[in-house]
């Protein structure tokens, strides 16, 4: 391999399908999986549990850093499993309140910088699928393939509504729609590592595409990139 890392990054706004597609890809390829959103949610969870606000970034990072954060892909299409100190916190971190607080904490530069080492520790020889908002632009700029998933706001809100409902969390659809709109706006306009399309990314609109179709498109592109890589290596 040349200077590219064996990483596929998948960035995009709320509900664009990053998690579902990323997990399917990781399981299909036998690569590691990093749900970086879960890491920001973990910060929000420990901050809430310890009554810490965003001004206490070092304390929040220390607790998360000592918690042996792990995200594991699931085969059943549900969101990734997330563990802190071995305890399954997957349900606790997926509430609308934690999502909002995570997005507020994510505007904080020290939090973002502090989480870099945990994210980098996910790099594996075997390969890594990393999903989030700044995976291709900031955290893994040398990724082999950068993907940007998008979908119209209505489709994305519907997906989130169904996900929450399946977990027994009842929310008002219009309120959720507004909440997602606000979170996207905050994530894309913040000063540090805002959500943007990475240069040269494969952009896929998932509004009317089932996840398996999206996976096939990404695998085809990956295949083409890997062949190119091999050619480059041969002539170096
Ligand atoms: O992807 P998910 O909805 O779990 O992410 C929760 C929040 O974490 C996002 O709204 C965003 O503010 C933040 N985040 C981020 N950078 C990432 C992943 C998530 O700022 N790479």
PDB file of C-alpha atoms and ligand atoms in Angstrom:
ATOM      1  CA  UNK A   1       0.000   0.000   0.000  1.00  0.00           C
ATOM      2  CA  UNK A   2       1.150   3.578  -0.542  1.00  0.00           C
ATOM      3  CA  UNK A   3       0.360   6.471   1.806  1.00  0.00           C
ATOM      4  CA  UNK A   4      -3.397   5.747   1.783  1.00  0.00           C
ATOM      5  CA  UNK A   5      -4.811   4.206   4.964  1.00  0.00           C
ATOM      6  CA  UNK A   6      -7.000   1.138   4.574  1.00  0.00           C
ATOM      7  CA  UNK A   7     -10.001   3.153   5.711  1.00  0.00           C
ATOM      8  CA  UNK A   8     -13.372   3.906   4.154  1.00  0.00           C
ATOM      9  CA  UNK A   9     -14.914   7.034   5.663  1.00  0.00           C
ATOM     10  CA  UNK A  10     -18.669   7.615   5.572  1.00  0.00           C
ATOM     11  CA  UNK A  11     -19.830  11.108   6.455  1.00  0.00           C
ATOM     12  CA  UNK A  12     -23.245  12.695   6.216  1.00  0.00           C
ATOM     13  CA  UNK A  13     -26.067  14.387   8.118  1.00  0.00           C
ATOM     14  CA  UNK A  14     -28.471  12.832  10.653  1.00  0.00           C
ATOM     15  CA  UNK A  15     -30.364   9.815   9.302  1.00  0.00           C
ATOM     16  CA  UNK A  16     -28.537   9.617   5.972  1.00  0.00           C
ATOM     17  CA  UNK A  17     -27.883   5.899   6.547  1.00  0.00           C
ATOM     18  CA  UNK A  18     -24.206   6.074   7.584  1.00  0.00           C
ATOM     19  CA  UNK A  19     -24.584   3.718  10.532  1.00  0.00           C
ATOM     20  CA  UNK A  20     -26.634   1.043   8.759  1.00  0.00           C
ATOM     21  CA  UNK A  21     -24.461   1.066   5.646  1.00  0.00           C
ATOM     22  CA  UNK A  22     -21.188   1.324   7.605  1.00  0.00           C
ATOM     23  CA  UNK A  23     -22.003  -1.674   9.782  1.00  0.00           C
ATOM     24  CA  UNK A  24     -23.053  -3.791   6.811  1.00  0.00           C
ATOM     25  CA  UNK A  25     -19.806  -2.931   5.018  1.00  0.00           C
ATOM     26  CA  UNK A  26     -17.653  -3.644   8.081  1.00  0.00           C
ATOM     27  CA  UNK A  27     -19.275  -7.058   8.566  1.00  0.00           C
ATOM     28  CA  UNK A  28     -19.072  -7.915   4.859  1.00  0.00           C
ATOM     29  CA  UNK A  29     -15.383  -6.994   4.602  1.00  0.00           C
ATOM     30  CA  UNK A  30     -14.401  -8.193   8.086  1.00  0.00           C
ATOM     31  CA  UNK A  31     -13.070  -4.712   8.863  1.00  0.00           C
ATOM     32  CA  UNK A  32     -13.283  -2.749  12.130  1.00  0.00           C
ATOM     33  CA  UNK A  33     -16.097  -0.249  12.645  1.00  0.00           C
ATOM     34  CA  UNK A  34     -15.932   3.148  14.313  1.00  0.00           C
ATOM     35  CA  UNK A  35     -19.210   4.931  15.117  1.00  0.00           C
ATOM     36  CA  UNK A  36     -17.671   8.318  15.950  1.00  0.00           C
ATOM     37  CA  UNK A  37     -21.099   9.818  16.683  1.00  0.00           C
ATOM     38  CA  UNK A  38     -21.369   7.322  19.541  1.00  0.00           C
ATOM     39  CA  UNK A  39     -18.137   8.738  20.940  1.00  0.00           C
ATOM     40  CA  UNK A  40     -19.645  12.248  21.067  1.00  0.00           C
ATOM     41  CA  UNK A  41     -22.794  10.745  22.562  1.00  0.00           C
ATOM     42  CA  UNK A  42     -20.631   8.970  25.187  1.00  0.00           C
ATOM     43  CA  UNK A  43     -19.199  12.389  26.132  1.00  0.00           C
ATOM     44  CA  UNK A  44     -22.736  13.740  26.491  1.00  0.00           C
ATOM     45  CA  UNK A  45     -23.753  10.747  28.618  1.00  0.00           C
ATOM     46  CA  UNK A  46     -20.841  11.004  31.067  1.00  0.00           C
ATOM     47  CA  UNK A  47     -21.245  14.797  31.241  1.00  0.00           C
ATOM     48  CA  UNK A  48     -24.938  14.358  32.120  1.00  0.00           C
ATOM     49  CA  UNK A  49     -24.243  11.645  34.688  1.00  0.00           C
ATOM     50  CA  UNK A  50     -21.519  13.733  36.344  1.00  0.00           C
ATOM     51  CA  UNK A  51     -23.287  17.122  36.007  1.00  0.00           C
ATOM     52  CA  UNK A  52     -20.484  18.555  33.857  1.00  0.00           C
ATOM     53  CA  UNK A  53     -21.133  21.274  31.279  1.00  0.00           C
ATOM     54  CA  UNK A  54     -19.099  21.922  28.127  1.00  0.00           C
ATOM     55  CA  UNK A  55     -16.660  24.176  30.030  1.00  0.00           C
ATOM     56  CA  UNK A  56     -15.408  20.996  31.795  1.00  0.00           C
ATOM     57  CA  UNK A  57     -14.046  19.396  28.631  1.00  0.00           C
ATOM     58  CA  UNK A  58     -10.909  17.939  30.296  1.00  0.00           C
ATOM     59  CA  UNK A  59     -12.967  16.218  32.985  1.00  0.00           C
ATOM     60  CA  UNK A  60     -15.373  14.810  30.360  1.00  0.00           C
ATOM     61  CA  UNK A  61     -12.491  13.571  28.190  1.00  0.00           C
ATOM     62  CA  UNK A  62     -10.742  11.998  31.182  1.00  0.00           C
ATOM     63  CA  UNK A  63     -13.840   9.973  32.093  1.00  0.00           C
ATOM     64  CA  UNK A  64     -14.438   8.855  28.488  1.00  0.00           C
ATOM     65  CA  UNK A  65     -10.718   8.123  28.012  1.00  0.00           C
ATOM     66  CA  UNK A  66     -10.747   5.878  31.102  1.00  0.00           C
ATOM     67  CA  UNK A  67     -13.938   4.116  30.008  1.00  0.00           C
ATOM     68  CA  UNK A  68     -12.562   1.800  27.307  1.00  0.00           C
ATOM     69  CA  UNK A  69     -15.059   3.045  24.678  1.00  0.00           C
ATOM     70  CA  UNK A  70     -16.005   0.333  22.164  1.00  0.00           C
ATOM     71  CA  UNK A  71     -18.408   0.338  19.212  1.00  0.00           C
ATOM     72  CA  UNK A  72     -19.377  -2.956  17.586  1.00  0.00           C
ATOM     73  CA  UNK A  73     -21.286  -3.455  14.347  1.00  0.00           C
ATOM     74  CA  UNK A  74     -24.597  -5.342  14.484  1.00  0.00           C
ATOM     75  CA  UNK A  75     -25.886  -7.625  11.783  1.00  0.00           C
ATOM     76  CA  UNK A  76     -29.581  -6.927  12.450  1.00  0.00           C
ATOM     77  CA  UNK A  77     -29.674  -3.401  10.974  1.00  0.00           C
ATOM     78  CA  UNK A  78     -30.002  -1.756  14.395  1.00  0.00           C
ATOM     79  CA  UNK A  79     -27.585   0.961  15.507  1.00  0.00           C
ATOM     80  CA  UNK A  80     -24.106  -0.141  16.644  1.00  0.00           C
ATOM     81  CA  UNK A  81     -23.555  -1.585  20.097  1.00  0.00           C
ATOM     82  CA  UNK A  82     -21.639   0.780  22.352  1.00  0.00           C
ATOM     83  CA  UNK A  83     -19.834  -0.099  25.570  1.00  0.00           C
ATOM     84  CA  UNK A  84     -18.291   2.050  28.296  1.00  0.00           C
ATOM     85  CA  UNK A  85     -16.258   0.176  30.939  1.00  0.00           C
ATOM     86  CA  UNK A  86     -17.741  -3.013  29.506  1.00  0.00           C
ATOM     87  CA  UNK A  87     -21.328  -1.865  30.169  1.00  0.00           C
ATOM     88  CA  UNK A  88     -23.739  -1.751  27.248  1.00  0.00           C
ATOM     89  CA  UNK A  89     -24.845   1.918  26.974  1.00  0.00           C
ATOM     90  CA  UNK A  90     -26.313   1.590  23.459  1.00  0.00           C
ATOM     91  CA  UNK A  91     -29.851   2.523  24.547  1.00  0.00           C
ATOM     92  CA  UNK A  92     -28.826   5.312  26.932  1.00  0.00           C
ATOM     93  CA  UNK A  93     -26.826   7.189  24.305  1.00  0.00           C
ATOM     94  CA  UNK A  94     -29.549   7.075  21.614  1.00  0.00           C
ATOM     95  CA  UNK A  95     -32.092   9.435  23.196  1.00  0.00           C
ATOM     96  CA  UNK A  96     -32.975  12.794  21.568  1.00  0.00           C
ATOM     97  CA  UNK A  97     -31.616  14.687  24.629  1.00  0.00           C
ATOM     98  CA  UNK A  98     -28.220  12.983  24.396  1.00  0.00           C
ATOM     99  CA  UNK A  99     -28.131  13.600  20.624  1.00  0.00           C
ATOM    100  CA  UNK A 100     -28.728  17.331  21.171  1.00  0.00           C
ATOM    101  CA  UNK A 101     -26.137  17.595  23.956  1.00  0.00           C
ATOM    102  CA  UNK A 102     -23.602  15.590  21.880  1.00  0.00           C
ATOM    103  CA  UNK A 103     -23.998  18.065  19.033  1.00  0.00           C
ATOM    104  CA  UNK A 104     -23.468  20.989  21.436  1.00  0.00           C
ATOM    105  CA  UNK A 105     -20.327  19.389  22.904  1.00  0.00           C
ATOM    106  CA  UNK A 106     -19.113  18.657  19.355  1.00  0.00           C
ATOM    107  CA  UNK A 107     -18.716  22.403  18.722  1.00  0.00           C
ATOM    108  CA  UNK A 108     -16.001  22.463  21.415  1.00  0.00           C
ATOM    109  CA  UNK A 109     -12.496  22.312  19.930  1.00  0.00           C
ATOM    110  CA  UNK A 110     -10.865  20.679  22.976  1.00  0.00           C
ATOM    111  CA  UNK A 111     -13.441  17.901  22.970  1.00  0.00           C
ATOM    112  CA  UNK A 112     -12.819  17.273  19.255  1.00  0.00           C
ATOM    113  CA  UNK A 113      -9.027  17.278  19.658  1.00  0.00           C
ATOM    114  CA  UNK A 114      -9.250  15.115  22.776  1.00  0.00           C
ATOM    115  CA  UNK A 115     -11.229  12.438  20.927  1.00  0.00           C
ATOM    116  CA  UNK A 116      -8.689  12.148  18.082  1.00  0.00           C
ATOM    117  CA  UNK A 117      -6.512   9.551  19.818  1.00  0.00           C
ATOM    118  CA  UNK A 118      -9.461   7.252  20.573  1.00  0.00           C
ATOM    119  CA  UNK A 119     -10.574   7.508  16.930  1.00  0.00           C
ATOM    120  CA  UNK A 120      -7.052   6.819  15.649  1.00  0.00           C
ATOM    121  CA  UNK A 121      -6.767   3.784  17.922  1.00  0.00           C
ATOM    122  CA  UNK A 122      -9.406   2.174  15.690  1.00  0.00           C
ATOM    123  CA  UNK A 123      -6.986   1.962  12.732  1.00  0.00           C
ATOM    124  CA  UNK A 124      -6.369  -1.699  11.898  1.00  0.00           C
ATOM    125  CA  UNK A 125      -4.217  -3.562   9.386  1.00  0.00           C
ATOM    126  CA  UNK A 126      -7.360  -5.438   8.420  1.00  0.00           C
ATOM    127  CA  UNK A 127      -9.169  -2.193   7.534  1.00  0.00           C
ATOM    128  CA  UNK A 128     -11.625   0.241   9.082  1.00  0.00           C
ATOM    129  CA  UNK A 129     -15.029   1.689   8.252  1.00  0.00           C
ATOM    130  CA  UNK A 130     -15.401   5.028  10.057  1.00  0.00           C
ATOM    131  CA  UNK A 131     -18.716   6.887  10.163  1.00  0.00           C
ATOM    132  CA  UNK A 132     -19.356  10.425  11.342  1.00  0.00           C
ATOM    133  CA  UNK A 133     -19.211  14.066  10.265  1.00  0.00           C
ATOM    134  CA  UNK A 134     -15.477  14.755   9.826  1.00  0.00           C
ATOM    135  CA  UNK A 135     -14.053  11.291   9.145  1.00  0.00           C
ATOM    136  CA  UNK A 136     -12.899  12.067   5.593  1.00  0.00           C
ATOM    137  CA  UNK A 137     -12.084  15.739   6.123  1.00  0.00           C
ATOM    138  CA  UNK A 138     -10.223  15.749   9.460  1.00  0.00           C
ATOM    139  CA  UNK A 139      -9.758  12.412  11.244  1.00  0.00           C
ATOM    140  CA  UNK A 140      -8.749  10.123   8.344  1.00  0.00           C
ATOM    141  CA  UNK A 141      -7.728  12.500   5.520  1.00  0.00           C
ATOM    142  CA  UNK A 142      -5.684   9.704   3.863  1.00  0.00           C
ATOM    143  CA  UNK A 143      -8.603   7.287   3.631  1.00  0.00           C
ATOM    144  CA  UNK A 144      -8.626   4.940   0.664  1.00  0.00           C
ATOM    145  CA  UNK A 145     -12.209   5.894  -0.141  1.00  0.00           C
ATOM    146  CA  UNK A 146     -14.360   8.762   1.149  1.00  0.00           C
ATOM    147  CA  UNK A 147     -18.127   8.467   0.956  1.00  0.00           C
ATOM    148  CA  UNK A 148     -20.717  11.157   1.624  1.00  0.00           C
ATOM    149  CA  UNK A 149     -24.303  10.009   2.153  1.00  0.00           C
ATOM    150  CA  UNK A 150     -27.220  12.414   1.931  1.00  0.00           C
ATOM    151  CA  UNK A 151     -31.020  12.202   1.737  1.00  0.00           C
ATOM    152  CA  UNK A 152     -33.890  14.647   1.850  1.00  0.00           C
ATOM    153  CA  UNK A 153     -34.878  15.863   5.296  1.00  0.00           C
ATOM    154  CA  UNK A 154     -38.270  14.152   5.258  1.00  0.00           C
ATOM    155  CA  UNK A 155     -36.776  10.722   4.506  1.00  0.00           C
ATOM    156  CA  UNK A 156     -34.132  11.207   7.198  1.00  0.00           C
ATOM    157  CA  UNK A 157     -36.650  12.320   9.826  1.00  0.00           C
ATOM    158  CA  UNK A 158     -38.855   9.329   8.993  1.00  0.00           C
ATOM    159  CA  UNK A 159     -35.930   6.925   9.497  1.00  0.00           C
ATOM    160  CA  UNK A 160     -35.076   8.437  12.877  1.00  0.00           C
ATOM    161  CA  UNK A 161     -38.755   8.431  13.901  1.00  0.00           C
ATOM    162  CA  UNK A 162     -39.056   4.697  13.141  1.00  0.00           C
ATOM    163  CA  UNK A 163     -35.753   3.915  14.890  1.00  0.00           C
ATOM    164  CA  UNK A 164     -36.874   5.718  18.067  1.00  0.00           C
ATOM    165  CA  UNK A 165     -40.364   4.186  17.922  1.00  0.00           C
ATOM    166  CA  UNK A 166     -38.890   0.680  17.620  1.00  0.00           C
ATOM    167  CA  UNK A 167     -36.988   1.380  20.820  1.00  0.00           C
ATOM    168  CA  UNK A 168     -40.146   2.430  22.599  1.00  0.00           C
ATOM    169  CA  UNK A 169     -39.193   6.134  22.565  1.00  0.00           C
ATOM    170  CA  UNK A 170     -42.249   8.140  21.488  1.00  0.00           C
ATOM    171  CA  UNK A 171     -41.568  11.533  19.929  1.00  0.00           C
ATOM    172  CA  UNK A 172     -43.655  13.996  17.970  1.00  0.00           C
ATOM    173  CA  UNK A 173     -42.719  13.766  14.279  1.00  0.00           C
ATOM    174  CA  UNK A 174     -42.793  17.546  13.673  1.00  0.00           C
ATOM    175  CA  UNK A 175     -40.661  18.211  16.746  1.00  0.00           C
ATOM    176  CA  UNK A 176     -38.160  15.543  15.652  1.00  0.00           C
ATOM    177  CA  UNK A 177     -38.068  17.040  12.135  1.00  0.00           C
ATOM    178  CA  UNK A 178     -37.216  20.482  13.573  1.00  0.00           C
ATOM    179  CA  UNK A 179     -34.671  18.990  15.987  1.00  0.00           C
ATOM    180  CA  UNK A 180     -32.861  17.235  13.103  1.00  0.00           C
ATOM    181  CA  UNK A 181     -32.924  20.426  11.031  1.00  0.00           C
ATOM    182  CA  UNK A 182     -31.340  22.337  13.932  1.00  0.00           C
ATOM    183  CA  UNK A 183     -28.739  19.640  14.636  1.00  0.00           C
ATOM    184  CA  UNK A 184     -27.720  19.523  10.941  1.00  0.00           C
ATOM    185  CA  UNK A 185     -27.434  23.322  10.871  1.00  0.00           C
ATOM    186  CA  UNK A 186     -25.257  23.330  14.006  1.00  0.00           C
ATOM    187  CA  UNK A 187     -23.077  20.464  12.699  1.00  0.00           C
ATOM    188  CA  UNK A 188     -22.515  22.112   9.309  1.00  0.00           C
ATOM    189  CA  UNK A 189     -21.935  25.686  10.444  1.00  0.00           C
ATOM    190  CA  UNK A 190     -19.716  25.164  13.509  1.00  0.00           C
ATOM    191  CA  UNK A 191     -16.190  26.573  13.319  1.00  0.00           C
ATOM    192  CA  UNK A 192     -14.270  23.375  14.086  1.00  0.00           C
ATOM    193  CA  UNK A 193     -14.534  20.415  11.690  1.00  0.00           C
ATOM    194  CA  UNK A 194     -17.984  21.246  10.290  1.00  0.00           C
ATOM    195  CA  UNK A 195     -19.873  18.621   8.290  1.00  0.00           C
ATOM    196  CA  UNK A 196     -18.883  19.080   4.621  1.00  0.00           C
ATOM    197  CA  UNK A 197     -18.422  16.811   1.616  1.00  0.00           C
ATOM    198  CA  UNK A 198     -14.806  15.628   1.550  1.00  0.00           C
ATOM    199  CA  UNK A 199     -13.009  16.488  -1.687  1.00  0.00           C
ATOM    200  CA  UNK A 200     -13.304  13.665  -4.202  1.00  0.00           C
ATOM    201  CA  UNK A 201     -15.934  11.844  -2.139  1.00  0.00           C
ATOM    202  CA  UNK A 202     -18.359   9.354  -3.649  1.00  0.00           C
ATOM    203  CA  UNK A 203     -21.670  11.132  -3.020  1.00  0.00           C
ATOM    204  CA  UNK A 204     -24.815   8.991  -2.779  1.00  0.00           C
ATOM    205  CA  UNK A 205     -28.379  10.220  -2.251  1.00  0.00           C
ATOM    206  CA  UNK A 206     -30.007   7.501  -0.138  1.00  0.00           C
ATOM    207  CA  UNK A 207     -33.544   9.009  -0.088  1.00  0.00           C
ATOM    208  CA  UNK A 208     -34.915   6.227  -2.289  1.00  0.00           C
ATOM    209  CA  UNK A 209     -32.134   3.644  -2.091  1.00  0.00           C
ATOM    210  CA  UNK A 210     -32.241   0.610   0.202  1.00  0.00           C
ATOM    211  CA  UNK A 211     -29.083   0.181   2.353  1.00  0.00           C
ATOM    212  CA  UNK A 212     -28.011  -2.974   0.469  1.00  0.00           C
ATOM    213  CA  UNK A 213     -27.957  -0.989  -2.806  1.00  0.00           C
ATOM    214  CA  UNK A 214     -25.804   1.676  -1.181  1.00  0.00           C
ATOM    215  CA  UNK A 215     -23.433  -1.030   0.080  1.00  0.00           C
ATOM    216  CA  UNK A 216     -23.111  -2.456  -3.456  1.00  0.00           C
ATOM    217  CA  UNK A 217     -22.280   0.974  -4.895  1.00  0.00           C
ATOM    218  CA  UNK A 218     -19.607   1.546  -2.272  1.00  0.00           C
ATOM    219  CA  UNK A 219     -18.118  -1.942  -2.771  1.00  0.00           C
ATOM    220  CA  UNK A 220     -17.939  -1.343  -6.550  1.00  0.00           C
ATOM    221  CA  UNK A 221     -16.156   1.953  -6.013  1.00  0.00           C
ATOM    222  CA  UNK A 222     -13.812   0.360  -3.466  1.00  0.00           C
ATOM    223  CA  UNK A 223     -13.028  -2.366  -5.935  1.00  0.00           C
ATOM    224  CA  UNK A 224     -12.143   0.240  -8.594  1.00  0.00           C
ATOM    225  CA  UNK A 225     -10.001   2.218  -6.141  1.00  0.00           C
ATOM    226  CA  UNK A 226      -8.145  -0.921  -4.994  1.00  0.00           C
ATOM    227  CA  UNK A 227      -7.350  -1.888  -8.597  1.00  0.00           C
ATOM    228  CA  UNK A 228      -6.034   1.620  -9.198  1.00  0.00           C
ATOM    229  CA  UNK A 229      -3.958   1.413  -6.029  1.00  0.00           C
ATOM    230  CA  UNK A 230      -2.435  -1.863  -7.200  1.00  0.00           C
ATOM    231  CA  UNK A 231      -1.519  -0.297 -10.565  1.00  0.00           C
ATOM    232  CA  UNK A 232       0.074   2.682  -8.784  1.00  0.00           C
ATOM    233  CA  UNK A 233       2.118   0.352  -6.556  1.00  0.00           C
ATOM    234  CA  UNK A 234       3.283  -1.712  -9.539  1.00  0.00           C
ATOM    235  CA  UNK A 235       4.853   1.285 -11.248  1.00  0.00           C
ATOM    236  CA  UNK A 236       6.356   2.933  -8.152  1.00  0.00           C
TER     237      UNK A 236
HETATM  238  O1  LIG B   1     -24.021  10.394  14.271  1.00  0.00           O
HETATM  239  P1  LIG B   1     -24.695  10.764  15.540  1.00  0.00           P
HETATM  240  O2  LIG B   1     -26.076  11.304  15.347  1.00  0.00           O
HETATM  241  O3  LIG B   1     -24.660   9.675  16.559  1.00  0.00           O
HETATM  242  O4  LIG B   1     -23.801  11.947  16.132  1.00  0.00           O
HETATM  243  C1  LIG B   1     -24.200  12.711  17.251  1.00  0.00           C
HETATM  244  C2  LIG B   1     -23.567  14.089  17.150  1.00  0.00           C
HETATM  245  O5  LIG B   1     -22.157  13.968  17.332  1.00  0.00           O
HETATM  246  C3  LIG B   1     -23.714  14.774  15.801  1.00  0.00           C
HETATM  247  O6  LIG B   1     -24.929  15.516  15.682  1.00  0.00           O
HETATM  248  C4  LIG B   1     -22.507  15.683  15.746  1.00  0.00           C
HETATM  249  O7  LIG B   1     -22.735  16.901  16.396  1.00  0.00           O
HETATM  250  C5  LIG B   1     -21.461  14.934  16.553  1.00  0.00           C
HETATM  251  N1  LIG B   1     -20.463  14.294  15.701  1.00  0.00           N
HETATM  252  C6  LIG B   1     -19.421  15.064  15.251  1.00  0.00           C
HETATM  253  N2  LIG B   1     -18.419  14.487  14.543  1.00  0.00           N
HETATM  254  C7  LIG B   1     -18.447  13.198  14.244  1.00  0.00           C
HETATM  255  C8  LIG B   1     -19.533  12.396  14.655  1.00  0.00           C
HETATM  256  C9  LIG B   1     -20.550  12.982  15.379  1.00  0.00           C
HETATM  257  O8  LIG B   1     -19.377  16.271  15.497  1.00  0.00           O
HETATM  258  N3  LIG B   1     -17.448  12.673  13.567  1.00  0.00           N
END
